[in-house]
PDB file of C-alpha atoms in Angstrom:
ATOM      1  CA  UNK A   1      34.220  36.258  85.587  1.00 61.00           C
ATOM      2  CA  UNK A   2      33.504  33.897  83.073  1.00 84.00           C
ATOM      3  CA  UNK A   3      32.181  33.980  79.304  1.00 90.00           C
ATOM      4  CA  UNK A   4      28.769  32.966  80.703  1.00 92.00           C
ATOM      5  CA  UNK A   5      28.635  35.624  83.368  1.00 92.00           C
ATOM      6  CA  UNK A   6      29.771  38.542  80.985  1.00 93.00           C
ATOM      7  CA  UNK A   7      26.718  37.268  78.563  1.00 95.00           C
ATOM      8  CA  UNK A   8      24.234  36.902  81.476  1.00 93.00           C
ATOM      9  CA  UNK A   9      24.951  40.515  82.586  1.00 91.00           C
ATOM     10  CA  UNK A  10      24.543  41.658  78.720  1.00 93.00           C
ATOM     11  CA  UNK A  11      21.149  39.877  78.756  1.00 94.00           C
ATOM     12  CA  UNK A  12      20.033  41.654  81.799  1.00 91.00           C
ATOM     13  CA  UNK A  13      21.217  45.116  81.298  1.00 90.00           C
ATOM     14  CA  UNK A  14      21.272  45.728  77.480  1.00 93.00           C
ATOM     15  CA  UNK A  15      17.772  46.385  76.154  1.00 91.00           C
ATOM     16  CA  UNK A  16      18.284  47.333  72.491  1.00 94.00           C
ATOM     17  CA  UNK A  17      18.038  44.011  70.864  1.00 96.00           C
ATOM     18  CA  UNK A  18      20.549  44.895  68.392  1.00 96.00           C
ATOM     19  CA  UNK A  19      23.050  46.096  70.690  1.00 96.00           C
ATOM     20  CA  UNK A  20      22.733  43.002  72.663  1.00 96.00           C
ATOM     21  CA  UNK A  21      23.330  40.887  69.800  1.00 97.00           C
ATOM     22  CA  UNK A  22      26.480  42.920  69.268  1.00 97.00           C
ATOM     23  CA  UNK A  23      27.845  42.733  72.493  1.00 96.00           C
ATOM     24  CA  UNK A  24      26.976  38.943  72.634  1.00 97.00           C
ATOM     25  CA  UNK A  25      28.801  38.026  69.660  1.00 97.00           C
ATOM     26  CA  UNK A  26      31.897  40.364  70.528  1.00 97.00           C
ATOM     27  CA  UNK A  27      32.269  38.295  73.902  1.00 97.00           C
ATOM     28  CA  UNK A  28      31.724  35.222  71.997  1.00 96.00           C
ATOM     29  CA  UNK A  29      34.764  36.303  69.475  1.00 95.00           C
ATOM     30  CA  UNK A  30      36.657  37.438  72.385  1.00 96.00           C
ATOM     31  CA  UNK A  31      37.125  34.327  74.275  1.00 95.00           C
ATOM     32  CA  UNK A  32      37.238  32.249  70.790  1.00 94.00           C
ATOM     33  CA  UNK A  33      40.429  34.184  69.891  1.00 93.00           C
ATOM     34  CA  UNK A  34      41.711  34.348  73.235  1.00 92.00           C
ATOM     35  CA  UNK A  35      41.843  30.578  73.130  1.00 92.00           C
ATOM     36  CA  UNK A  36      43.164  30.063  69.783  1.00 90.00           C
ATOM     37  CA  UNK A  37      45.576  32.901  69.063  1.00 90.00           C
ATOM     38  CA  UNK A  38      49.294  32.062  69.118  1.00 85.00           C
ATOM     39  CA  UNK A  39      51.279  35.052  69.883  1.00 84.00           C
ATOM     40  CA  UNK A  40      54.493  35.261  67.950  1.00 80.00           C
ATOM     41  CA  UNK A  41      57.950  36.249  69.936  1.00 84.00           C
ATOM     42  CA  UNK A  42      59.740  39.676  68.780  1.00 86.00           C
ATOM     43  CA  UNK A  43      63.088  39.290  67.337  1.00 90.00           C
ATOM     44  CA  UNK A  44      64.261  42.863  68.955  1.00 95.00           C
ATOM     45  CA  UNK A  45      67.414  43.063  70.642  1.00 97.00           C
ATOM     46  CA  UNK A  46      68.267  45.575  73.533  1.00 97.00           C
ATOM     47  CA  UNK A  47      69.192  48.876  71.918  1.00 97.00           C
ATOM     48  CA  UNK A  48      66.901  48.227  68.606  1.00 98.00           C
ATOM     49  CA  UNK A  49      64.718  51.029  67.563  1.00 98.00           C
ATOM     50  CA  UNK A  50      60.973  50.026  67.959  1.00 98.00           C
ATOM     51  CA  UNK A  51      59.106  50.073  64.499  1.00 97.00           C
ATOM     52  CA  UNK A  52      55.144  50.252  64.895  1.00 97.00           C
ATOM     53  CA  UNK A  53      53.333  49.303  61.724  1.00 96.00           C
ATOM     54  CA  UNK A  54      50.167  51.068  60.882  1.00 96.00           C
ATOM     55  CA  UNK A  55      47.346  49.360  62.468  1.00 95.00           C
ATOM     56  CA  UNK A  56      49.274  48.798  65.828  1.00 97.00           C
ATOM     57  CA  UNK A  57      47.346  49.592  69.065  1.00 98.00           C
ATOM     58  CA  UNK A  58      48.305  51.393  72.380  1.00 98.00           C
ATOM     59  CA  UNK A  59      46.668  51.994  75.540  1.00 98.00           C
ATOM     60  CA  UNK A  60      48.092  53.681  78.615  1.00 97.00           C
ATOM     61  CA  UNK A  61      46.985  52.746  82.164  1.00 96.00           C
ATOM     62  CA  UNK A  62      46.938  55.359  84.800  1.00 94.00           C
ATOM     63  CA  UNK A  63      47.430  52.597  87.527  1.00 95.00           C
ATOM     64  CA  UNK A  64      50.697  51.831  85.969  1.00 97.00           C
ATOM     65  CA  UNK A  65      52.204  48.533  87.197  1.00 98.00           C
ATOM     66  CA  UNK A  66      48.925  47.481  88.831  1.00 97.00           C
ATOM     67  CA  UNK A  67      46.837  48.260  85.857  1.00 97.00           C
ATOM     68  CA  UNK A  68      49.520  46.423  83.628  1.00 98.00           C
ATOM     69  CA  UNK A  69      48.935  43.171  86.295  1.00 98.00           C
ATOM     70  CA  UNK A  70      45.017  43.630  85.900  1.00 95.00           C
ATOM     71  CA  UNK A  71      45.236  44.108  81.963  1.00 97.00           C
ATOM     72  CA  UNK A  72      47.340  40.564  81.715  1.00 97.00           C
ATOM     73  CA  UNK A  73      45.297  38.598  84.089  1.00 94.00           C
ATOM     74  CA  UNK A  74      42.039  39.702  82.599  1.00 92.00           C
ATOM     75  CA  UNK A  75      42.743  41.289  79.458  1.00 95.00           C
ATOM     76  CA  UNK A  76      41.872  44.959  78.363  1.00 97.00           C
ATOM     77  CA  UNK A  77      38.767  44.905  79.548  1.00 95.00           C
ATOM     78  CA  UNK A  78      35.667  47.652  79.646  1.00 95.00           C
ATOM     79  CA  UNK A  79      34.519  49.322  82.913  1.00 91.00           C
ATOM     80  CA  UNK A  80      30.977  47.934  82.444  1.00 90.00           C
ATOM     81  CA  UNK A  81      32.426  44.502  83.254  1.00 90.00           C
ATOM     82  CA  UNK A  82      34.830  45.519  85.981  1.00 84.00           C
ATOM     83  CA  UNK A  83      35.188  47.950  88.704  1.00 67.00           C
ATOM     84  CA  UNK A  84      36.519  51.005  86.855  1.00 45.00           C
ATOM     85  CA  UNK A  85      36.481  54.624  87.131  1.00 46.00           C
ATOM     86  CA  UNK A  86      33.183  55.676  87.756  1.00 55.00           C
ATOM     87  CA  UNK A  87      31.081  57.953  85.026  1.00 68.00           C
ATOM     88  CA  UNK A  88      33.440  56.421  82.030  1.00 82.00           C
ATOM     89  CA  UNK A  89      32.386  57.940  78.856  1.00 90.00           C
ATOM     90  CA  UNK A  90      32.273  54.616  77.090  1.00 92.00           C
ATOM     91  CA  UNK A  91      31.373  51.999  79.887  1.00 93.00           C
ATOM     92  CA  UNK A  92      31.186  49.121  77.028  1.00 94.00           C
ATOM     93  CA  UNK A  93      34.402  49.653  75.429  1.00 96.00           C
ATOM     94  CA  UNK A  94      38.168  49.983  75.729  1.00 96.00           C
ATOM     95  CA  UNK A  95      39.948  52.912  74.235  1.00 95.00           C
ATOM     96  CA  UNK A  96      42.993  52.499  72.230  1.00 97.00           C
ATOM     97  CA  UNK A  97      45.235  54.484  69.854  1.00 97.00           C
ATOM     98  CA  UNK A  98      45.152  53.170  66.376  1.00 96.00           C
ATOM     99  CA  UNK A  99      48.196  54.155  64.237  1.00 97.00           C
ATOM    100  CA  UNK A 100      47.251  55.643  61.032  1.00 94.00           C
ATOM    101  CA  UNK A 101      50.658  55.180  59.202  1.00 96.00           C
ATOM    102  CA  UNK A 102      53.885  53.383  60.032  1.00 97.00           C
ATOM    103  CA  UNK A 103      56.281  55.050  62.778  1.00 97.00           C
ATOM    104  CA  UNK A 104      58.955  54.156  64.483  1.00 98.00           C
ATOM    105  CA  UNK A 105      58.247  54.579  68.168  1.00 98.00           C
ATOM    106  CA  UNK A 106      60.612  57.538  68.786  1.00 98.00           C
ATOM    107  CA  UNK A 107      58.910  59.516  65.962  1.00 98.00           C
ATOM    108  CA  UNK A 108      55.259  58.669  67.377  1.00 98.00           C
ATOM    109  CA  UNK A 109      56.251  59.795  71.016  1.00 98.00           C
ATOM    110  CA  UNK A 110      57.680  63.150  69.772  1.00 98.00           C
ATOM    111  CA  UNK A 111      54.484  63.390  67.862  1.00 97.00           C
ATOM    112  CA  UNK A 112      52.086  63.209  70.394  1.00 97.00           C
ATOM    113  CA  UNK A 113      54.141  64.389  73.285  1.00 98.00           C
ATOM    114  CA  UNK A 114      53.758  67.951  72.173  1.00 96.00           C
ATOM    115  CA  UNK A 115      50.264  69.982  72.158  1.00 96.00           C
ATOM    116  CA  UNK A 116      46.820  70.284  70.254  1.00 96.00           C
ATOM    117  CA  UNK A 117      46.122  73.616  69.169  1.00 96.00           C
ATOM    118  CA  UNK A 118      42.806  75.132  67.688  1.00 94.00           C
ATOM    119  CA  UNK A 119      43.165  78.176  65.653  1.00 94.00           C
ATOM    120  CA  UNK A 120      39.827  80.385  65.520  1.00 94.00           C
ATOM    121  CA  UNK A 121      39.074  82.759  62.708  1.00 93.00           C
ATOM    122  CA  UNK A 122      41.888  81.662  60.481  1.00 93.00           C
ATOM    123  CA  UNK A 123      43.558  84.199  58.356  1.00 89.00           C
ATOM    124  CA  UNK A 124      43.923  83.840  54.474  1.00 87.00           C
ATOM    125  CA  UNK A 125      45.799  86.699  52.421  1.00 83.00           C
ATOM    126  CA  UNK A 126      44.883  88.701  55.613  1.00 81.00           C
ATOM    127  CA  UNK A 127      41.556  87.730  55.783  1.00 86.00           C
ATOM    128  CA  UNK A 128      39.475  86.316  58.552  1.00 88.00           C
ATOM    129  CA  UNK A 129      37.913  83.477  56.957  1.00 89.00           C
ATOM    130  CA  UNK A 130      35.537  82.736  60.086  1.00 89.00           C
ATOM    131  CA  UNK A 131      37.163  79.347  59.906  1.00 92.00           C
ATOM    132  CA  UNK A 132      38.482  76.872  62.668  1.00 92.00           C
ATOM    133  CA  UNK A 133      41.432  75.012  62.081  1.00 92.00           C
ATOM    134  CA  UNK A 134      43.289  72.255  64.585  1.00 92.00           C
ATOM    135  CA  UNK A 135      46.654  70.534  64.466  1.00 94.00           C
ATOM    136  CA  UNK A 136      49.280  68.860  66.449  1.00 96.00           C
ATOM    137  CA  UNK A 137      52.521  70.900  67.067  1.00 96.00           C
ATOM    138  CA  UNK A 138      55.027  67.686  68.009  1.00 97.00           C
ATOM    139  CA  UNK A 139      57.075  68.039  71.093  1.00 97.00           C
ATOM    140  CA  UNK A 140      60.213  69.080  69.342  1.00 97.00           C
ATOM    141  CA  UNK A 141      58.799  71.958  67.973  1.00 96.00           C
ATOM    142  CA  UNK A 142      56.857  73.434  70.886  1.00 96.00           C
ATOM    143  CA  UNK A 143      59.587  75.951  71.438  1.00 94.00           C
ATOM    144  CA  UNK A 144      58.484  77.437  68.200  1.00 94.00           C
ATOM    145  CA  UNK A 145      55.083  78.200  69.237  1.00 93.00           C
ATOM    146  CA  UNK A 146      55.406  82.273  68.880  1.00 92.00           C
ATOM    147  CA  UNK A 147      56.322  81.720  65.192  1.00 92.00           C
ATOM    148  CA  UNK A 148      53.446  78.982  64.484  1.00 92.00           C
ATOM    149  CA  UNK A 149      51.004  81.149  66.056  1.00 91.00           C
ATOM    150  CA  UNK A 150      52.065  84.440  64.608  1.00 88.00           C
ATOM    151  CA  UNK A 151      49.376  85.964  62.517  1.00 81.00           C
ATOM    152  CA  UNK A 152      47.831  82.688  62.088  1.00 88.00           C
ATOM    153  CA  UNK A 153      44.157  83.607  63.376  1.00 89.00           C
ATOM    154  CA  UNK A 154      42.527  85.851  65.824  1.00 87.00           C
ATOM    155  CA  UNK A 155      42.552  83.351  68.683  1.00 92.00           C
ATOM    156  CA  UNK A 156      44.090  80.242  69.628  1.00 94.00           C
ATOM    157  CA  UNK A 157      43.936  77.510  72.401  1.00 95.00           C
ATOM    158  CA  UNK A 158      46.270  74.781  73.172  1.00 95.00           C
ATOM    159  CA  UNK A 159      46.258  71.561  75.267  1.00 95.00           C
ATOM    160  CA  UNK A 160      48.493  68.578  75.538  1.00 95.00           C
ATOM    161  CA  UNK A 161      47.333  65.828  73.000  1.00 96.00           C
ATOM    162  CA  UNK A 162      44.983  63.118  74.435  1.00 93.00           C
ATOM    163  CA  UNK A 163      47.676  60.755  73.902  1.00 96.00           C
ATOM    164  CA  UNK A 164      50.298  62.609  76.396  1.00 95.00           C
ATOM    165  CA  UNK A 165      47.191  62.628  78.544  1.00 94.00           C
ATOM    166  CA  UNK A 166      46.848  59.018  78.691  1.00 95.00           C
ATOM    167  CA  UNK A 167      50.297  57.315  77.603  1.00 98.00           C
ATOM    168  CA  UNK A 168      53.749  57.524  78.769  1.00 98.00           C
ATOM    169  CA  UNK A 169      55.160  60.766  77.207  1.00 98.00           C
ATOM    170  CA  UNK A 170      57.830  63.057  77.233  1.00 97.00           C
ATOM    171  CA  UNK A 171      55.744  65.853  78.848  1.00 95.00           C
ATOM    172  CA  UNK A 172      54.566  64.263  81.992  1.00 96.00           C
ATOM    173  CA  UNK A 173      55.484  61.451  84.556  1.00 96.00           C
ATOM    174  CA  UNK A 174      51.715  60.556  85.888  1.00 96.00           C
ATOM    175  CA  UNK A 175      51.360  57.545  83.259  1.00 98.00           C
ATOM    176  CA  UNK A 176      54.355  55.133  83.231  1.00 98.00           C
ATOM    177  CA  UNK A 177      53.078  52.292  81.648  1.00 98.00           C
ATOM    178  CA  UNK A 178      51.520  52.013  77.754  1.00 98.00           C
ATOM    179  CA  UNK A 179      50.607  48.556  76.181  1.00 98.00           C
ATOM    180  CA  UNK A 180      51.305  48.119  72.858  1.00 98.00           C
ATOM    181  CA  UNK A 181      48.989  45.227  71.035  1.00 97.00           C
ATOM    182  CA  UNK A 182      49.587  43.592  67.611  1.00 94.00           C
ATOM    183  CA  UNK A 183      47.097  44.849  65.464  1.00 91.00           C
ATOM    184  CA  UNK A 184      48.025  43.065  62.327  1.00 88.00           C
ATOM    185  CA  UNK A 185      46.482  39.844  62.984  1.00 88.00           C
ATOM    186  CA  UNK A 186      42.855  38.831  61.313  1.00 87.00           C
ATOM    187  CA  UNK A 187      41.779  37.764  64.776  1.00 89.00           C
ATOM    188  CA  UNK A 188      42.169  41.322  66.255  1.00 92.00           C
ATOM    189  CA  UNK A 189      40.645  42.698  63.291  1.00 91.00           C
ATOM    190  CA  UNK A 190      37.611  41.003  63.856  1.00 92.00           C
ATOM    191  CA  UNK A 191      37.293  42.553  67.392  1.00 95.00           C
ATOM    192  CA  UNK A 192      38.075  45.995  65.761  1.00 94.00           C
ATOM    193  CA  UNK A 193      34.929  45.812  63.639  1.00 94.00           C
ATOM    194  CA  UNK A 194      33.081  46.677  66.606  1.00 96.00           C
ATOM    195  CA  UNK A 195      34.609  50.159  66.988  1.00 96.00           C
ATOM    196  CA  UNK A 196      32.034  52.684  68.552  1.00 96.00           C
ATOM    197  CA  UNK A 197      33.892  55.533  67.163  1.00 95.00           C
ATOM    198  CA  UNK A 198      33.531  54.452  63.669  1.00 92.00           C
ATOM    199  CA  UNK A 199      30.137  54.276  61.994  1.00 90.00           C
ATOM    200  CA  UNK A 200      29.578  50.721  61.704  1.00 89.00           C
ATOM    201  CA  UNK A 201      27.445  51.001  64.695  1.00 94.00           C
ATOM    202  CA  UNK A 202      24.129  53.176  64.363  1.00 93.00           C
ATOM    203  CA  UNK A 203      23.435  56.032  66.431  1.00 94.00           C
ATOM    204  CA  UNK A 204      20.210  54.550  68.035  1.00 93.00           C
ATOM    205  CA  UNK A 205      22.171  51.212  68.761  1.00 95.00           C
ATOM    206  CA  UNK A 206      25.424  53.071  70.036  1.00 95.00           C
ATOM    207  CA  UNK A 207      23.596  55.047  72.647  1.00 94.00           C
ATOM    208  CA  UNK A 208      23.454  51.394  74.607  1.00 93.00           C
ATOM    209  CA  UNK A 209      27.390  51.663  74.696  1.00 95.00           C
ATOM    210  CA  UNK A 210      27.410  55.127  76.157  1.00 93.00           C
ATOM    211  CA  UNK A 211      27.033  56.847  79.549  1.00 91.00           C
ATOM    212  CA  UNK A 212      23.566  58.831  79.111  1.00 88.00           C
ATOM    213  CA  UNK A 213      25.038  62.334  80.061  1.00 90.00           C
ATOM    214  CA  UNK A 214      27.517  62.091  76.882  1.00 91.00           C
ATOM    215  CA  UNK A 215      25.134  60.701  74.202  1.00 93.00           C
ATOM    216  CA  UNK A 216      23.875  63.810  72.451  1.00 94.00           C
ATOM    217  CA  UNK A 217      27.938  65.380  72.528  1.00 94.00           C
ATOM    218  CA  UNK A 218      29.180  61.875  71.249  1.00 93.00           C
ATOM    219  CA  UNK A 219      26.621  62.049  68.170  1.00 94.00           C
ATOM    220  CA  UNK A 220      28.079  65.643  67.299  1.00 92.00           C
ATOM    221  CA  UNK A 221      31.887  64.570  67.874  1.00 90.00           C
ATOM    222  CA  UNK A 222      31.788  61.174  65.955  1.00 93.00           C
ATOM    223  CA  UNK A 223      30.378  63.381  62.852  1.00 91.00           C
ATOM    224  CA  UNK A 224      33.014  65.813  63.096  1.00 87.00           C
ATOM    225  CA  UNK A 225      36.460  64.805  64.315  1.00 88.00           C
ATOM    226  CA  UNK A 226      39.573  66.913  64.567  1.00 86.00           C
ATOM    227  CA  UNK A 227      42.726  66.951  66.459  1.00 86.00           C
ATOM    228  CA  UNK A 228      41.004  67.090  69.804  1.00 87.00           C
ATOM    229  CA  UNK A 229      38.158  64.408  69.411  1.00 86.00           C
ATOM    230  CA  UNK A 230      40.457  62.622  67.100  1.00 87.00           C
ATOM    231  CA  UNK A 231      40.623  60.014  64.163  1.00 85.00           C
ATOM    232  CA  UNK A 232      43.597  58.626  65.805  1.00 93.00           C
ATOM    233  CA  UNK A 233      41.704  56.424  68.129  1.00 94.00           C
ATOM    234  CA  UNK A 234      39.184  53.317  68.480  1.00 96.00           C
ATOM    235  CA  UNK A 235      36.947  52.250  71.254  1.00 96.00           C
ATOM    236  CA  UNK A 236      36.294  48.542  70.881  1.00 97.00           C
ATOM    237  CA  UNK A 237      33.615  46.903  72.619  1.00 97.00           C
ATOM    238  CA  UNK A 238      34.026  44.693  75.739  1.00 96.00           C
ATOM    239  CA  UNK A 239      37.796  44.168  75.438  1.00 96.00           C
ATOM    240  CA  UNK A 240      40.830  42.810  73.944  1.00 97.00           C
ATOM    241  CA  UNK A 241      42.565  39.909  74.976  1.00 96.00           C
ATOM    242  CA  UNK A 242      45.911  40.186  76.440  1.00 96.00           C
ATOM    243  CA  UNK A 243      47.456  37.509  74.353  1.00 95.00           C
ATOM    244  CA  UNK A 244      47.784  40.512  71.684  1.00 96.00           C
ATOM    245  CA  UNK A 245      50.469  42.370  73.822  1.00 97.00           C
ATOM    246  CA  UNK A 246      53.691  42.543  72.164  1.00 96.00           C
ATOM    247  CA  UNK A 247      55.408  45.332  74.149  1.00 97.00           C
ATOM    248  CA  UNK A 248      55.352  47.598  76.873  1.00 98.00           C
ATOM    249  CA  UNK A 249      56.565  51.160  76.833  1.00 98.00           C
ATOM    250  CA  UNK A 250      57.764  52.614  80.115  1.00 98.00           C
ATOM    251  CA  UNK A 251      57.801  56.319  81.374  1.00 98.00           C
ATOM    252  CA  UNK A 252      61.498  57.494  82.744  1.00 98.00           C
ATOM    253  CA  UNK A 253      60.745  56.632  86.327  1.00 98.00           C
ATOM    254  CA  UNK A 254      59.965  53.006  85.444  1.00 98.00           C
ATOM    255  CA  UNK A 255      62.873  52.782  82.924  1.00 98.00           C
ATOM    256  CA  UNK A 256      65.409  53.335  86.282  1.00 97.00           C
ATOM    257  CA  UNK A 257      63.464  50.999  88.448  1.00 98.00           C
ATOM    258  CA  UNK A 258      65.001  47.494  88.061  1.00 97.00           C
ATOM    259  CA  UNK A 259      62.136  45.976  90.143  1.00 98.00           C
ATOM    260  CA  UNK A 260      59.728  47.281  87.921  1.00 98.00           C
ATOM    261  CA  UNK A 261      61.259  46.092  85.036  1.00 98.00           C
ATOM    262  CA  UNK A 262      61.779  42.468  86.325  1.00 98.00           C
ATOM    263  CA  UNK A 263      57.965  42.682  87.219  1.00 98.00           C
ATOM    264  CA  UNK A 264      56.771  43.740  83.792  1.00 98.00           C
ATOM    265  CA  UNK A 265      59.052  40.569  82.634  1.00 97.00           C
ATOM    266  CA  UNK A 266      57.651  38.055  84.953  1.00 97.00           C
ATOM    267  CA  UNK A 267      54.257  39.373  83.805  1.00 97.00           C
ATOM    268  CA  UNK A 268      55.075  39.226  80.244  1.00 96.00           C
ATOM    269  CA  UNK A 269      57.934  37.287  79.457  1.00 95.00           C
ATOM    270  CA  UNK A 270      57.675  36.899  75.859  1.00 93.00           C
ATOM    271  CA  UNK A 271      57.358  40.892  75.390  1.00 96.00           C
ATOM    272  CA  UNK A 272      59.906  43.469  74.804  1.00 97.00           C
ATOM    273  CA  UNK A 273      60.143  46.320  77.169  1.00 98.00           C
ATOM    274  CA  UNK A 274      61.058  49.924  75.509  1.00 98.00           C
ATOM    275  CA  UNK A 275      61.906  53.490  76.674  1.00 98.00           C
ATOM    276  CA  UNK A 276      60.910  57.127  75.718  1.00 98.00           C
ATOM    277  CA  UNK A 277      63.491  57.022  73.565  1.00 98.00           C
ATOM    278  CA  UNK A 278      61.845  54.485  71.297  1.00 98.00           C
ATOM    279  CA  UNK A 279      64.434  51.959  72.002  1.00 98.00           C
ATOM    280  CA  UNK A 280      64.358  48.328  73.369  1.00 98.00           C
ATOM    281  CA  UNK A 281      65.509  48.138  77.259  1.00 98.00           C
ATOM    282  CA  UNK A 282      64.392  44.472  77.769  1.00 97.00           C
ATOM    283  CA  UNK A 283      63.742  41.479  75.831  1.00 94.00           C
TER     284      UNK A 283
END
């Protein structure tokens, strides 16, 4: 679909005038940036440890190699404008993990491959404070869960992190492709201004960009972020051009599939491929 078709869809389907203005400008910026941005080629060599500076963006695709093919062809595009999963909570935007600190990829994967725990009725000095607290337990600390929860609270609940659910991880093999975007350039920062998880877009306007069943809960969640509804992610209106892709993270299955690795390099000849050890395996 060409830029004009996307704009026409917005004109016909977005009712709030401010929401329409924001989305039309985002589409205009997307195509301008896609045309003008010149990606850099990484200096990594096979065996190098991947370093991710603060602001790096990552996205996992449940469609794996087919999903990567779509992203390379169309960009990372929101479900409102392509055929995606039904009943998406954020049909007008794309969700990415937005690193809040510098990481070596190996350490980041260890962090998110663990679990997110909620403590209910946290004890302090042996007293039930009636307060709740969440935290992430990294993968290499999961074996210590009994000590972690001992005498901590009257009840606790744990689930895999959101990253582990949607990115290649040490804890599951369902997702085999993660896309690493350069988040450092001024160009991509322009698109990041329209993040519906931030408060730059008002409650009234953001309603146009959400599935109606989720609107009220979204407003509560956006105001009360914890390790379950995290501050570690961004949801960018319309999409992110594929020219910002700098690397591809693969799971263990794809790491050992030469055909898949060759397909990835054919799709993205100037990008590195790395594994769950945080090491570059193809350049």
